[in-house]
Amino acid sequence: MNPILGIDVFNGAGGELGEEYSIGAAESVLNGLAKANALAWHTFNLPSLYNGRVRYQREPRGRREHWKGIRQIFRDGHADCDDLSAARAGELIASGKDTGARVHIYRTGPKTLHAAVKRSDGRLEDPSRRLGMGQP
């Protein structure tokens, strides 16, 4: 079974709450993916996301967003910010290091959003930067 979830979170929201709705909906789906990733860590005894096998790679512009689970990330060897954030939050939850870790999406420019992990103590952890974003 290879289910695909189709959700159009950034279109059709309209009105003043359009962006707030879209970001909130995307965070909800990604936090669900983080929980699924936590289950995968328990089930498959996966290595740490930071073990050197995975790098940040931006998704090609113009391509529809495709959110990957941790097993697909390890197979591909790369992922973008939302995938890596859901993977790291899942790892923190599974390990018990931070059971309240969650994906947080925020604006970094007029047309740019970024995802990172919001830890229980309020700190932001950015797996994309740790895994190569912004490096040559």
Short mmCIF file of N, CA and C in Angstrom, two decimals:
data_model
loop_
_atom_site.label_atom_id
_atom_site.label_comp_id
_atom_site.label_asym_id
_atom_site.label_seq_id
_atom_site.Cartn_x
_atom_site.Cartn_y
_atom_site.Cartn_z
N MET A 1 0.84 -1.18 0.00
CA MET A 1 0.00 0.00 0.00
C MET A 1 0.89 1.24 0.00
N ASN A 2 0.58 2.16 -0.90
CA ASN A 2 1.32 3.40 -1.00
C ASN A 2 0.33 4.56 -1.08
N PRO A 3 -0.29 4.94 0.04
CA PRO A 3 -1.31 5.99 -0.01
C PRO A 3 -0.71 7.35 -0.32
N ILE A 4 -1.47 8.14 -1.03
CA ILE A 4 -1.08 9.51 -1.34
C ILE A 4 -2.17 10.43 -0.81
N LEU A 5 -1.77 11.45 -0.07
CA LEU A 5 -2.70 12.41 0.47
C LEU A 5 -2.67 13.65 -0.40
N GLY A 6 -3.79 13.99 -0.98
CA GLY A 6 -3.90 15.21 -1.78
C GLY A 6 -4.60 16.28 -0.98
N ILE A 7 -3.88 17.35 -0.69
CA ILE A 7 -4.48 18.44 0.09
C ILE A 7 -3.98 19.76 -0.48
N ASP A 8 -4.91 20.63 -0.78
CA ASP A 8 -4.58 21.90 -1.42
C ASP A 8 -4.63 22.99 -0.36
N VAL A 9 -3.59 23.07 0.47
CA VAL A 9 -3.63 23.99 1.61
C VAL A 9 -3.32 25.43 1.25
N PHE A 10 -2.73 25.69 0.10
CA PHE A 10 -2.34 27.06 -0.21
C PHE A 10 -3.22 27.71 -1.28
N ASN A 11 -4.31 27.07 -1.64
CA ASN A 11 -5.25 27.67 -2.59
C ASN A 11 -6.65 27.62 -2.03
N GLY A 12 -7.45 28.61 -2.38
CA GLY A 12 -8.86 28.59 -2.04
C GLY A 12 -9.19 29.03 -0.63
N ALA A 13 -8.21 29.41 0.18
CA ALA A 13 -8.52 29.82 1.54
C ALA A 13 -9.17 31.20 1.53
N GLY A 14 -8.65 32.10 0.70
CA GLY A 14 -9.24 33.42 0.52
C GLY A 14 -9.32 34.26 1.77
N GLY A 15 -9.69 35.52 1.60
CA GLY A 15 -9.93 36.42 2.72
C GLY A 15 -8.69 36.73 3.53
N GLU A 16 -8.91 37.42 4.62
CA GLU A 16 -7.80 37.85 5.48
C GLU A 16 -7.08 36.70 6.16
N LEU A 17 -7.77 35.58 6.38
CA LEU A 17 -7.17 34.46 7.09
C LEU A 17 -6.54 33.44 6.14
N GLY A 18 -6.41 33.77 4.88
CA GLY A 18 -5.88 32.83 3.89
C GLY A 18 -4.52 32.26 4.26
N GLU A 19 -3.54 33.10 4.52
CA GLU A 19 -2.20 32.61 4.83
C GLU A 19 -2.16 31.90 6.18
N GLU A 20 -2.84 32.46 7.17
CA GLU A 20 -2.87 31.84 8.48
C GLU A 20 -3.47 30.43 8.38
N TYR A 21 -4.56 30.30 7.63
CA TYR A 21 -5.17 29.00 7.44
C TYR A 21 -4.21 28.05 6.73
N SER A 22 -3.60 28.52 5.65
CA SER A 22 -2.72 27.66 4.86
C SER A 22 -1.53 27.15 5.67
N ILE A 23 -0.89 28.03 6.41
CA ILE A 23 0.26 27.63 7.22
C ILE A 23 -0.19 26.68 8.33
N GLY A 24 -1.28 26.98 8.97
CA GLY A 24 -1.80 26.11 10.03
C GLY A 24 -2.16 24.72 9.50
N ALA A 25 -2.79 24.67 8.33
CA ALA A 25 -3.15 23.39 7.73
C ALA A 25 -1.90 22.60 7.35
N ALA A 26 -0.91 23.26 6.78
CA ALA A 26 0.33 22.58 6.41
C ALA A 26 1.06 22.06 7.64
N GLU A 27 1.11 22.87 8.71
CA GLU A 27 1.75 22.41 9.95
C GLU A 27 1.02 21.19 10.51
N SER A 28 -0.30 21.19 10.45
CA SER A 28 -1.06 20.05 10.96
C SER A 28 -0.72 18.76 10.20
N VAL A 29 -0.67 18.84 8.89
CA VAL A 29 -0.33 17.66 8.09
C VAL A 29 1.11 17.22 8.37
N LEU A 30 2.03 18.18 8.43
CA LEU A 30 3.43 17.83 8.67
C LEU A 30 3.65 17.28 10.07
N ASN A 31 2.88 17.74 11.04
CA ASN A 31 3.00 17.18 12.39
C ASN A 31 2.42 15.77 12.44
N GLY A 32 1.42 15.49 11.61
CA GLY A 32 0.95 14.12 11.47
C GLY A 32 2.02 13.24 10.85
N LEU A 33 2.75 13.77 9.86
CA LEU A 33 3.86 13.04 9.26
C LEU A 33 4.97 12.82 10.29
N ALA A 34 5.21 13.80 11.15
CA ALA A 34 6.21 13.63 12.22
C ALA A 34 5.84 12.46 13.12
N LYS A 35 4.57 12.32 13.46
CA LYS A 35 4.12 11.20 14.29
C LYS A 35 4.30 9.87 13.55
N ALA A 36 4.01 9.86 12.26
CA ALA A 36 4.23 8.65 11.46
C ALA A 36 5.73 8.33 11.40
N ASN A 37 6.56 9.36 11.29
CA ASN A 37 8.01 9.15 11.31
C ASN A 37 8.47 8.58 12.65
N ALA A 38 7.88 9.05 13.74
CA ALA A 38 8.23 8.53 15.07
C ALA A 38 7.91 7.03 15.13
N LEU A 39 6.78 6.65 14.59
CA LEU A 39 6.41 5.23 14.55
C LEU A 39 7.41 4.44 13.71
N ALA A 40 7.83 5.01 12.58
CA ALA A 40 8.82 4.34 11.73
C ALA A 40 10.14 4.15 12.47
N TRP A 41 10.55 5.15 13.26
CA TRP A 41 11.79 5.02 14.03
C TRP A 41 11.70 3.85 15.00
N HIS A 42 10.56 3.71 15.66
CA HIS A 42 10.36 2.59 16.59
C HIS A 42 10.31 1.25 15.85
N THR A 43 9.61 1.22 14.75
CA THR A 43 9.36 -0.03 14.02
C THR A 43 10.60 -0.54 13.30
N PHE A 44 11.36 0.34 12.67
CA PHE A 44 12.46 -0.06 11.80
C PHE A 44 13.84 0.21 12.38
N ASN A 45 13.91 0.71 13.63
CA ASN A 45 15.20 0.97 14.27
C ASN A 45 16.13 1.77 13.36
N LEU A 46 15.68 2.93 12.95
CA LEU A 46 16.41 3.76 11.99
C LEU A 46 17.54 4.53 12.66
N PRO A 47 18.57 4.89 11.88
CA PRO A 47 19.66 5.70 12.43
C PRO A 47 19.22 7.16 12.58
N SER A 48 20.04 7.96 13.20
CA SER A 48 19.75 9.38 13.37
C SER A 48 19.72 10.08 12.01
N LEU A 49 18.85 11.06 11.89
CA LEU A 49 18.79 11.88 10.68
C LEU A 49 20.14 12.55 10.43
N TYR A 50 20.86 12.86 11.50
CA TYR A 50 22.13 13.57 11.39
C TYR A 50 23.33 12.64 11.26
N ASN A 51 23.13 11.42 10.81
CA ASN A 51 24.23 10.46 10.74
C ASN A 51 25.11 10.61 9.50
N GLY A 52 24.80 11.56 8.63
CA GLY A 52 25.63 11.80 7.46
C GLY A 52 25.12 11.20 6.17
N ARG A 53 24.00 10.48 6.22
CA ARG A 53 23.47 9.85 5.01
C ARG A 53 22.49 10.72 4.25
N VAL A 54 22.06 11.83 4.86
CA VAL A 54 21.01 12.67 4.27
C VAL A 54 21.51 14.10 4.15
N ARG A 55 21.16 14.74 3.04
CA ARG A 55 21.50 16.15 2.82
C ARG A 55 20.24 16.93 2.48
N TYR A 56 20.30 18.23 2.73
CA TYR A 56 19.22 19.13 2.31
C TYR A 56 19.29 19.29 0.80
N GLN A 57 18.12 19.24 0.17
CA GLN A 57 18.02 19.57 -1.26
C GLN A 57 16.66 20.20 -1.51
N ARG A 58 16.68 21.40 -2.04
CA ARG A 58 15.44 22.11 -2.32
C ARG A 58 14.66 21.37 -3.41
N GLU A 59 13.34 21.34 -3.29
CA GLU A 59 12.52 20.76 -4.35
C GLU A 59 12.58 21.68 -5.57
N PRO A 60 12.52 21.11 -6.75
CA PRO A 60 12.56 21.94 -7.96
C PRO A 60 11.39 22.91 -8.00
N ARG A 61 11.65 24.14 -8.44
CA ARG A 61 10.59 25.14 -8.55
C ARG A 61 9.55 24.68 -9.57
N GLY A 62 8.31 25.00 -9.27
CA GLY A 62 7.23 24.66 -10.18
C GLY A 62 6.67 23.25 -9.99
N ARG A 63 7.33 22.46 -9.19
CA ARG A 63 6.87 21.09 -8.93
C ARG A 63 5.91 21.13 -7.75
N ARG A 64 4.86 20.32 -7.82
CA ARG A 64 3.95 20.23 -6.68
C ARG A 64 4.69 19.69 -5.48
N GLU A 65 4.30 20.16 -4.32
CA GLU A 65 4.94 19.72 -3.08
C GLU A 65 4.70 18.23 -2.86
N HIS A 66 5.75 17.54 -2.49
CA HIS A 66 5.67 16.10 -2.21
C HIS A 66 6.33 15.88 -0.85
N TRP A 67 5.54 15.54 0.15
CA TRP A 67 6.08 15.34 1.50
C TRP A 67 6.49 13.90 1.68
N LYS A 68 7.73 13.68 2.07
CA LYS A 68 8.30 12.34 2.20
C LYS A 68 8.39 11.91 3.66
N GLY A 69 8.15 10.63 3.87
CA GLY A 69 8.40 10.03 5.17
C GLY A 69 9.88 9.72 5.32
N ILE A 70 10.28 9.37 6.53
CA ILE A 70 11.69 9.18 6.82
C ILE A 70 12.32 8.04 6.02
N ARG A 71 11.60 6.96 5.79
CA ARG A 71 12.19 5.87 5.02
C ARG A 71 12.49 6.30 3.58
N GLN A 72 11.61 7.12 2.99
CA GLN A 72 11.85 7.62 1.64
C GLN A 72 13.03 8.60 1.65
N ILE A 73 13.14 9.40 2.69
CA ILE A 73 14.27 10.33 2.80
C ILE A 73 15.58 9.56 2.83
N PHE A 74 15.65 8.50 3.62
CA PHE A 74 16.88 7.69 3.67
C PHE A 74 17.15 7.02 2.33
N ARG A 75 16.11 6.56 1.64
CA ARG A 75 16.31 5.95 0.30
C ARG A 75 16.86 6.97 -0.69
N ASP A 76 16.27 8.19 -0.68
CA ASP A 76 16.69 9.23 -1.64
C ASP A 76 18.02 9.86 -1.26
N GLY A 77 18.30 9.97 0.05
CA GLY A 77 19.51 10.62 0.52
C GLY A 77 19.41 12.13 0.58
N HIS A 78 18.22 12.67 0.33
CA HIS A 78 18.03 14.12 0.38
C HIS A 78 16.56 14.44 0.61
N ALA A 79 16.32 15.66 1.07
CA ALA A 79 14.95 16.14 1.29
C ALA A 79 14.99 17.65 1.47
N ASP A 80 13.81 18.26 1.40
CA ASP A 80 13.74 19.71 1.61
C ASP A 80 13.35 20.02 3.05
N CYS A 81 13.13 21.30 3.33
CA CYS A 81 12.97 21.73 4.73
C CYS A 81 11.78 21.13 5.44
N ASP A 82 10.65 21.01 4.76
CA ASP A 82 9.48 20.47 5.44
C ASP A 82 9.63 18.98 5.73
N ASP A 83 10.20 18.23 4.78
CA ASP A 83 10.45 16.80 5.00
C ASP A 83 11.44 16.59 6.15
N LEU A 84 12.53 17.36 6.14
CA LEU A 84 13.55 17.20 7.17
C LEU A 84 13.03 17.59 8.55
N SER A 85 12.19 18.62 8.60
CA SER A 85 11.63 19.05 9.88
C SER A 85 10.68 17.99 10.44
N ALA A 86 9.85 17.40 9.59
CA ALA A 86 8.94 16.34 10.04
C ALA A 86 9.73 15.11 10.46
N ALA A 87 10.83 14.85 9.77
CA ALA A 87 11.68 13.70 10.13
C ALA A 87 12.36 13.93 11.48
N ARG A 88 12.93 15.11 11.67
CA ARG A 88 13.63 15.39 12.93
C ARG A 88 12.66 15.45 14.10
N ALA A 89 11.51 16.06 13.92
CA ALA A 89 10.52 16.08 15.00
C ALA A 89 10.12 14.65 15.36
N GLY A 90 9.94 13.80 14.35
CA GLY A 90 9.61 12.40 14.61
C GLY A 90 10.71 11.67 15.36
N GLU A 91 11.96 11.96 15.00
CA GLU A 91 13.09 11.34 15.70
C GLU A 91 13.13 11.77 17.16
N LEU A 92 12.93 13.05 17.41
CA LEU A 92 12.94 13.55 18.80
C LEU A 92 11.80 12.94 19.62
N ILE A 93 10.65 12.80 19.00
CA ILE A 93 9.50 12.19 19.68
C ILE A 93 9.80 10.72 19.97
N ALA A 94 10.28 9.99 18.97
CA ALA A 94 10.54 8.55 19.12
C ALA A 94 11.61 8.26 20.17
N SER A 95 12.63 9.10 20.22
CA SER A 95 13.74 8.87 21.15
C SER A 95 13.37 9.28 22.58
N GLY A 96 12.30 10.05 22.73
CA GLY A 96 11.92 10.56 24.05
C GLY A 96 12.70 11.80 24.45
N LYS A 97 13.58 12.30 23.55
CA LYS A 97 14.37 13.50 23.87
C LYS A 97 13.51 14.75 23.91
N ASP A 98 12.43 14.76 23.13
CA ASP A 98 11.52 15.90 23.14
C ASP A 98 10.19 15.45 22.54
N THR A 99 9.32 14.94 23.38
CA THR A 99 8.04 14.42 22.91
C THR A 99 7.09 15.52 22.46
N GLY A 100 7.43 16.78 22.72
CA GLY A 100 6.61 17.91 22.29
C GLY A 100 7.16 18.61 21.07
N ALA A 101 8.20 18.06 20.45
CA ALA A 101 8.77 18.68 19.25
C ALA A 101 7.71 18.70 18.14
N ARG A 102 7.72 19.78 17.35
CA ARG A 102 6.74 19.87 16.27
C ARG A 102 7.30 20.69 15.12
N VAL A 103 6.69 20.53 13.97
CA VAL A 103 7.07 21.30 12.79
C VAL A 103 6.47 22.70 12.90
N HIS A 104 7.28 23.69 12.59
CA HIS A 104 6.85 25.09 12.62
C HIS A 104 7.21 25.73 11.29
N ILE A 105 6.23 26.34 10.65
CA ILE A 105 6.44 27.01 9.36
C ILE A 105 6.36 28.52 9.58
N TYR A 106 7.30 29.23 8.98
CA TYR A 106 7.31 30.68 9.12
C TYR A 106 7.79 31.33 7.83
N ARG A 107 7.43 32.58 7.68
CA ARG A 107 7.78 33.35 6.48
C ARG A 107 9.22 33.86 6.58
N THR A 108 9.98 33.69 5.50
CA THR A 108 11.35 34.21 5.45
C THR A 108 11.51 35.30 4.39
N GLY A 109 10.49 35.51 3.60
CA GLY A 109 10.50 36.55 2.58
C GLY A 109 9.09 36.72 2.04
N PRO A 110 8.89 37.69 1.13
CA PRO A 110 7.55 37.96 0.63
C PRO A 110 6.85 36.75 0.01
N LYS A 111 7.61 35.87 -0.62
CA LYS A 111 7.02 34.69 -1.27
C LYS A 111 7.67 33.41 -0.80
N THR A 112 8.32 33.44 0.36
CA THR A 112 9.09 32.29 0.81
C THR A 112 8.69 31.88 2.22
N LEU A 113 8.45 30.58 2.38
CA LEU A 113 8.19 29.99 3.69
C LEU A 113 9.30 29.00 4.00
N HIS A 114 9.53 28.75 5.28
CA HIS A 114 10.55 27.79 5.70
C HIS A 114 9.99 26.97 6.85
N ALA A 115 10.40 25.72 6.94
CA ALA A 115 9.98 24.84 8.03
C ALA A 115 11.19 24.48 8.87
N ALA A 116 10.97 24.44 10.17
CA ALA A 116 12.00 24.03 11.13
C ALA A 116 11.28 23.28 12.26
N VAL A 117 12.04 22.81 13.23
CA VAL A 117 11.48 22.10 14.37
C VAL A 117 11.39 23.07 15.55
N LYS A 118 10.20 23.18 16.11
CA LYS A 118 10.04 23.97 17.32
C LYS A 118 10.10 23.01 18.50
N ARG A 119 11.13 23.18 19.34
CA ARG A 119 11.31 22.32 20.50
C ARG A 119 10.37 22.75 21.62
N SER A 120 10.16 21.87 22.57
CA SER A 120 9.24 22.13 23.68
C SER A 120 9.61 23.39 24.46
N ASP A 121 10.90 23.71 24.52
CA ASP A 121 11.34 24.90 25.26
C ASP A 121 11.27 26.18 24.43
N GLY A 122 10.73 26.07 23.20
CA GLY A 122 10.57 27.24 22.35
C GLY A 122 11.69 27.48 21.36
N ARG A 123 12.82 26.79 21.53
CA ARG A 123 13.94 26.96 20.59
C ARG A 123 13.56 26.40 19.22
N LEU A 124 14.11 27.03 18.16
CA LEU A 124 13.97 26.49 16.82
C LEU A 124 15.23 25.71 16.47
N GLU A 125 15.05 24.51 15.97
CA GLU A 125 16.15 23.69 15.46
C GLU A 125 15.92 23.57 13.96
N ASP A 126 16.93 23.87 13.17
CA ASP A 126 16.78 23.87 11.71
C ASP A 126 17.59 22.74 11.09
N PRO A 127 16.96 21.58 10.87
CA PRO A 127 17.70 20.46 10.28
C PRO A 127 18.19 20.76 8.87
N SER A 128 17.51 21.62 8.13
CA SER A 128 17.95 21.95 6.77
C SER A 128 19.32 22.62 6.80
N ARG A 129 19.50 23.56 7.69
CA ARG A 129 20.81 24.24 7.80
C ARG A 129 21.88 23.25 8.23
N ARG A 130 21.54 22.41 9.19
CA ARG A 130 22.52 21.42 9.68
C ARG A 130 22.90 20.43 8.57
N LEU A 131 21.99 20.20 7.64
CA LEU A 131 22.22 19.21 6.59
C LEU A 131 22.56 19.84 5.25
N GLY A 132 23.01 21.10 5.25
CA GLY A 132 23.59 21.66 4.04
C GLY A 132 22.92 22.85 3.41
N MET A 133 21.78 23.28 3.87
CA MET A 133 21.13 24.44 3.25
C MET A 133 22.00 25.68 3.45
N GLY A 134 22.20 26.43 2.39
CA GLY A 134 23.01 27.64 2.48
C GLY A 134 24.49 27.41 2.38
N GLN A 135 24.91 26.16 2.15
CA GLN A 135 26.33 25.84 1.98
C GLN A 135 26.60 25.58 0.52
N PRO A 136 27.81 25.88 0.06
CA PRO A 136 28.13 25.64 -1.36
C PRO A 136 28.11 24.18 -1.73
#
